[in-house]
Amino acid sequence: MRILLYRWGAYTETDIEKELKNQGIYVREFIYPVENKHQDEKMEKSMTDMIQVDKIDAVFSVNYFPVVAKVCNRENIKYISWSYDAPLNVTNIEETLGFETNYVFMFDRLQAEQYICKGYRNVYHLPLAVSTDKYDRIVVNEDERKKYSCDISFVGNLYSDILNLYTSPLTDYQKGYIEALCQSQKQIYGSYILDELLDDNFINSINEQYRKVNSETDIVMTKEALSYAMASNITRNERLTLLGILSKYHSVCYYSKEQSDILKNARYCGTVDYNTEMPKVFKLSLMNLNITLKILKSGIPLRALDIMGCGGMLFSNYQPELSENFQDGVEAVFYESIEDAFEKAQYYLKDKDKIREISHNGYIKVKENYNYKNRFKQIFNIANINI
């Protein structure tokens, strides 16, 4: 079996390559920073040449790229993609998604079901994986123990508030409607309702308002763009609110590109390297916050698996697939509101033995059920690949 691994900088690429090689598969890397996911003649030629010269049987990538799908379809070889982003942020994806050479795996079940319901038989739901062996090899020295230890940590983006930019030219009614939708979604955990409530008529009215304010504007709002902006706004507010409240009563560290003046009681620690520093944060924090981007409908995000795979305690907002596969209070802790999160933090931080027990249980669950060996067994079985 000869696989071409398209590498564009995804966090999981190194673990994936290692597992493929562990299974005795010949792996050839194709590294190309694609700018256009749909068409790139130079990339297509380079990839085609490599496929033909190396007699490649299949191409694998993290996330789905139409340009790669086109090359594989022309060469009549299998293209396997496994997303760790949701939504995929691929415009006009349905132009190539149906190629018979495609095997598209999505970690978010509801996202996969949307395409399956449309008749795409080559789309599958597949949760993500983590390498606990890699994290087990990370050693923490005494200086690092002092540096990274805290009650609660958060690693992630605070998100820029692009929603205000989008809404500034709108009428008071339009702004009020968007604000009302955001407030409704803010109260709901485990379900994303904005896509259903943003209809075409409302989007058209926004574009009409843009043209009314500036007749020469070339800005065109789409449902997907507005939905993502609203989800980012809601998530930003939740992250700032929760971190702000928790930091009044506990030692809280947050690792992000942005420092917020709102978080006066929390310690801003800058960014951390995914492979070398982030695992130490997870190992040394008593509780590790996962505050999921609201637009993620059901799936278990990579961040949650990384936390448990490091042996840290996952403290996460409610997500359907998380609650279905991990026991609340046994293998992880889930909250369903800001108030619930505060109360559970108060409760668990009084019992460090319980935290250690939950951390251990979560680690064992992930090690046994969310590893790359098991996942690739599923992938190869579905794609009819014999190794």
XYZ file of C-alpha atoms in Angstrom:
387
model
C 0.000 0.000 0.000
C 1.453 3.379 -1.055
C -0.118 6.558 0.343
C 0.597 10.176 -0.522
C 0.072 12.310 2.597
C -0.825 15.874 1.714
C 0.573 18.086 4.489
C -0.614 21.669 4.880
C 0.162 22.240 8.567
C -2.619 20.452 10.461
C -1.854 19.546 14.083
C -2.534 15.842 13.584
C -0.429 15.212 10.461
C 2.673 13.965 12.283
C 0.685 11.490 14.404
C -1.137 10.280 11.306
C 2.058 9.758 9.345
C 3.618 7.852 12.218
C 0.629 5.521 12.525
C 0.554 4.834 8.785
C 4.225 3.894 8.862
C 3.675 1.766 11.983
C 1.202 -0.248 9.944
C 3.839 -0.929 7.294
C 2.483 1.515 4.728
C 4.770 3.392 2.366
C 4.147 7.109 2.960
C 5.283 9.887 0.667
C 4.828 13.455 1.867
C 3.450 16.169 -0.383
C 3.913 19.563 1.275
C 2.188 22.477 -0.402
C 0.649 25.591 1.205
C -2.449 25.764 -0.980
C -4.073 29.179 -1.334
C -6.993 28.132 -3.512
C -8.735 24.991 -2.265
C -10.506 24.543 -5.586
C -7.896 25.142 -8.247
C -4.117 25.413 -8.350
C -2.502 24.290 -11.594
C 1.015 24.153 -10.171
C -0.112 22.065 -7.205
C -2.203 19.755 -9.389
C 0.727 19.095 -11.740
C 3.191 18.468 -8.897
C 0.794 16.117 -7.134
C -0.068 14.284 -10.351
C 3.621 13.769 -11.171
C 4.316 12.416 -7.704
C 1.339 10.044 -7.880
C 2.460 8.657 -11.215
C 6.187 8.377 -10.445
C 5.674 6.798 -7.003
C 2.740 4.655 -8.158
C 0.569 5.972 -5.339
C -2.560 3.976 -4.420
C -4.352 6.648 -2.357
C -4.019 10.236 -1.135
C -4.766 11.215 2.455
C -5.320 14.672 3.935
C -6.569 16.250 7.122
C -9.713 18.156 6.043
C -11.190 18.032 2.560
C -9.634 19.841 -0.414
C -11.535 19.935 -3.738
C -8.282 20.468 -5.652
C -6.922 17.188 -4.261
C -10.215 15.445 -5.007
C -9.959 16.547 -8.642
C -6.449 15.136 -9.019
C -7.402 11.799 -7.464
C -10.541 11.570 -9.583
C -8.535 12.135 -12.768
C -5.932 9.573 -11.718
C -8.666 7.170 -10.564
C -7.158 6.630 -7.102
C -8.792 6.932 -3.699
C -8.830 10.220 -1.842
C -9.299 9.870 1.906
C -9.909 12.996 3.985
C -10.553 13.190 7.709
C -11.745 16.541 9.031
C -10.850 18.070 12.353
C -12.616 21.334 11.527
C -16.358 21.941 11.552
C -17.713 23.460 9.470
C -15.181 22.610 6.772
C -15.167 26.134 5.303
C -15.134 24.859 1.713
C -17.318 26.854 -0.655
C -19.223 24.940 -3.336
C -18.083 21.670 -1.787
C -20.865 19.732 -3.512
C -19.212 20.284 -6.908
C -16.599 17.648 -6.045
C -17.885 15.872 -2.941
C -19.711 13.204 -4.915
C -16.668 11.867 -6.787
C -16.624 8.072 -6.565
C -12.955 8.191 -5.603
C -13.731 10.211 -2.438
C -13.940 8.836 1.098
C -14.787 11.801 3.309
C -14.697 11.346 7.095
C -16.123 14.042 9.387
C -15.700 14.114 13.161
C -18.954 15.984 13.714
C -21.852 13.544 13.345
C -24.499 16.142 12.522
C -22.306 17.686 9.850
C -21.783 14.257 8.283
C -25.493 13.485 8.471
C -26.331 16.685 6.586
C -24.424 15.409 3.562
C -25.553 11.810 3.979
C -29.180 12.990 3.932
C -28.456 14.755 0.651
C -27.473 11.419 -0.859
C -23.695 11.432 -0.480
C -22.846 7.802 0.207
C -19.127 8.522 0.452
C -19.410 10.715 3.577
C -18.902 9.060 6.971
C -18.890 10.032 10.624
C -15.585 9.289 12.359
C -14.524 10.774 15.722
C -10.979 12.069 16.077
C -8.041 10.333 17.739
C -5.088 11.210 19.947
C -1.649 9.715 20.616
C -1.410 9.087 24.351
C 2.005 7.454 23.840
C 3.354 10.774 22.569
C 1.976 12.629 25.556
C 3.244 9.965 27.966
C 6.807 10.682 26.849
C 6.606 14.346 27.845
C 8.585 15.017 31.016
C 7.876 18.009 33.243
C 10.696 19.536 35.293
C 10.327 21.508 38.507
C 10.521 24.924 36.850
C 7.796 23.933 34.405
C 5.677 22.623 37.244
C 5.753 26.079 38.842
C 5.164 27.780 35.502
C 2.143 25.802 34.308
C 0.385 24.748 37.529
C -2.964 26.400 38.273
C -6.531 25.606 39.281
C -8.096 26.194 35.862
C -6.513 26.737 32.477
C -7.868 27.641 29.074
C -5.999 27.251 25.790
C -7.700 28.755 22.775
C -8.725 31.685 20.650
C -10.777 34.514 22.150
C -12.003 35.325 18.607
C -12.111 38.783 17.069
C -15.574 40.325 17.069
C -16.227 40.561 13.326
C -19.992 40.586 13.896
C -19.960 44.297 14.792
C -18.184 45.012 11.514
C -20.828 43.113 9.569
C -23.756 44.750 11.365
C -22.604 48.371 11.564
C -24.353 49.401 8.271
C -27.589 47.576 9.142
C -30.924 48.978 10.291
C -31.913 48.918 13.952
C -34.416 46.165 13.194
C -31.786 43.990 11.516
C -29.321 44.556 14.339
C -32.010 43.765 16.900
C -32.998 40.568 15.133
C -29.398 39.354 15.017
C -28.903 40.237 18.676
C -32.079 38.350 19.625
C -30.868 35.255 17.759
C -27.489 35.465 19.488
C -29.135 35.723 22.897
C -31.296 32.674 22.136
C -28.346 30.597 20.965
C -26.301 31.699 23.961
C -28.723 29.911 26.299
C -28.681 26.641 24.345
C -26.035 23.967 24.860
C -25.866 20.913 22.627
C -27.834 22.354 19.689
C -27.058 24.970 17.042
C -30.177 26.783 15.844
C -28.822 29.777 13.932
C -28.524 28.040 10.551
C -32.236 27.244 10.675
C -33.284 30.761 11.723
C -31.231 32.710 9.184
C -33.403 32.464 6.074
C -32.658 33.700 2.564
C -35.077 36.621 2.827
C -33.211 38.030 5.820
C -29.825 37.594 4.138
C -31.174 39.329 1.014
C -32.416 42.223 3.124
C -28.923 42.622 4.588
C -27.363 42.804 1.135
C -29.998 45.320 0.061
C -29.074 47.454 3.068
C -25.368 47.233 2.199
C -26.144 48.540 -1.298
C -28.409 51.240 0.108
C -25.609 52.529 2.327
C -23.023 52.215 -0.460
C -24.289 51.635 -3.990
C -20.801 50.725 -5.192
C -20.086 48.118 -2.535
C -18.899 44.703 -3.656
C -19.576 43.125 -0.247
C -22.045 40.241 -0.367
C -23.173 38.648 2.875
C -23.815 34.900 2.875
C -25.731 32.819 5.365
C -22.581 30.827 6.187
C -20.497 33.953 6.852
C -23.117 35.551 9.100
C -23.706 32.315 10.991
C -19.987 31.923 11.677
C -19.650 35.553 12.769
C -22.569 35.156 15.183
C -21.161 31.887 16.552
C -17.763 33.539 17.064
C -19.389 36.467 18.875
C -21.337 34.177 21.195
C -18.288 32.024 21.886
C -16.087 35.037 22.574
C -18.589 36.383 25.093
C -18.930 33.017 26.803
C -15.187 32.543 27.075
C -14.605 36.015 28.478
C -17.551 35.780 30.871
C -16.678 32.362 32.237
C -12.966 33.067 32.578
C -13.774 36.359 34.257
C -16.085 34.801 36.822
C -13.858 31.821 37.603
C -10.747 33.975 37.988
C -12.378 35.932 40.826
C -12.320 32.806 43.002
C -9.587 30.556 41.579
C -6.174 30.766 39.940
C -6.939 30.887 36.221
C -4.422 30.948 33.371
C -5.389 31.578 29.784
C -3.223 30.921 26.754
C -4.234 32.868 23.683
C -2.998 35.254 20.985
C -5.080 38.016 22.520
C -4.894 39.513 25.989
C -8.184 40.901 27.247
C -8.503 43.846 29.620
C -11.706 42.275 30.892
C -9.790 39.386 32.453
C -8.036 41.403 35.155
C -7.923 38.542 37.659
C -6.777 35.840 35.230
C -3.128 35.370 34.276
C -2.419 35.898 30.597
C 0.306 33.493 29.472
C 0.567 34.150 25.734
C 0.492 31.262 23.292
C 1.863 27.747 23.735
C 3.370 25.334 21.232
C 0.916 22.554 20.423
C 3.411 19.693 20.695
C 5.838 20.780 23.419
C 4.081 23.227 25.763
C 0.339 22.647 25.536
C 0.554 19.083 26.940
C 2.348 20.427 30.026
C -0.453 22.929 30.594
C -3.012 20.121 30.463
C -0.988 17.847 32.738
C -0.422 20.493 35.416
C -3.804 22.263 35.510
C -6.328 20.801 37.920
C -9.175 21.556 35.494
C -8.833 22.235 31.754
C -11.574 24.316 30.166
C -12.916 23.410 26.746
C -15.338 26.099 25.555
C -16.400 24.921 22.123
C -17.070 27.240 19.204
C -20.868 27.407 19.105
C -21.118 26.423 15.448
C -19.722 22.965 16.275
C -22.971 21.037 16.427
C -22.247 17.672 18.016
C -18.665 16.445 17.638
C -15.878 15.869 20.145
C -13.249 18.535 19.375
C -9.569 17.647 19.184
C -8.875 19.926 22.164
C -11.055 17.763 24.417
C -9.242 14.570 23.388
C -5.853 16.257 23.798
C -6.723 17.254 27.353
C -7.781 13.751 28.362
C -4.971 12.159 26.351
C -2.481 14.151 28.430
C -4.059 12.876 31.617
C -5.705 16.199 32.393
C -9.242 16.696 33.637
C -11.613 17.857 30.904
C -14.045 20.577 32.023
C -16.224 21.216 28.993
C -19.474 22.707 27.834
C -22.079 20.076 27.004
C -21.682 18.509 23.563
C -23.930 15.630 22.398
C -21.130 13.269 21.385
C -19.099 14.047 24.483
C -21.983 13.189 26.797
C -22.809 10.055 24.788
C -19.280 8.681 25.032
C -17.924 9.995 28.343
C -19.582 9.806 31.746
C -20.108 13.181 33.392
C -18.392 13.277 36.778
C -16.583 10.006 36.061
C -14.392 10.553 32.972
C -14.924 14.296 32.431
C -17.076 17.133 33.755
C -19.660 18.943 31.619
C -21.548 22.163 32.254
C -24.792 23.402 30.707
C -24.663 27.098 31.633
C -22.311 29.704 33.040
C -23.915 29.224 36.454
C -23.506 25.458 36.229
C -19.834 25.836 35.285
C -19.178 28.086 38.277
C -20.880 25.704 40.715
C -19.044 22.650 39.370
C -15.690 24.412 39.521
C -16.396 25.306 43.143
C -17.365 21.728 43.908
C -14.546 19.829 42.235
C -11.691 22.105 43.226
C -12.437 21.213 46.851
C -11.683 17.548 46.118
C -8.359 17.055 44.323
C -8.542 13.295 44.766
C -11.771 13.280 42.765
C -10.129 15.404 40.077
C -7.246 12.943 39.812
C -9.707 10.048 39.589
C -11.694 11.687 36.784
C -8.481 12.595 34.955
C -7.280 9.002 35.107
C -10.608 7.583 33.946
C -10.734 9.991 31.007
C -7.170 9.123 30.036
C -7.882 5.375 30.041
C -11.045 5.848 27.965
C -9.219 7.896 25.344
C -6.186 5.597 25.258
C -8.350 2.539 24.624
C -10.998 3.948 22.315
C -9.670 7.093 20.634
C -6.327 5.959 19.239
C -5.072 6.156 15.665
C -4.694 2.408 15.270
C -8.408 1.844 15.809
C -9.385 4.797 13.649
C -7.325 3.699 10.658
C -8.722 0.210 10.954
C -12.155 1.799 10.477
C -10.971 4.026 7.635
C -9.318 1.222 5.695
C -12.295 -1.069 6.187
C -14.712 1.524 4.799
C -12.374 2.481 1.929
C -11.720 -1.183 1.063
C -7.974 -0.816 1.497
C -5.899 -3.896 2.266
C -2.505 -3.383 3.859
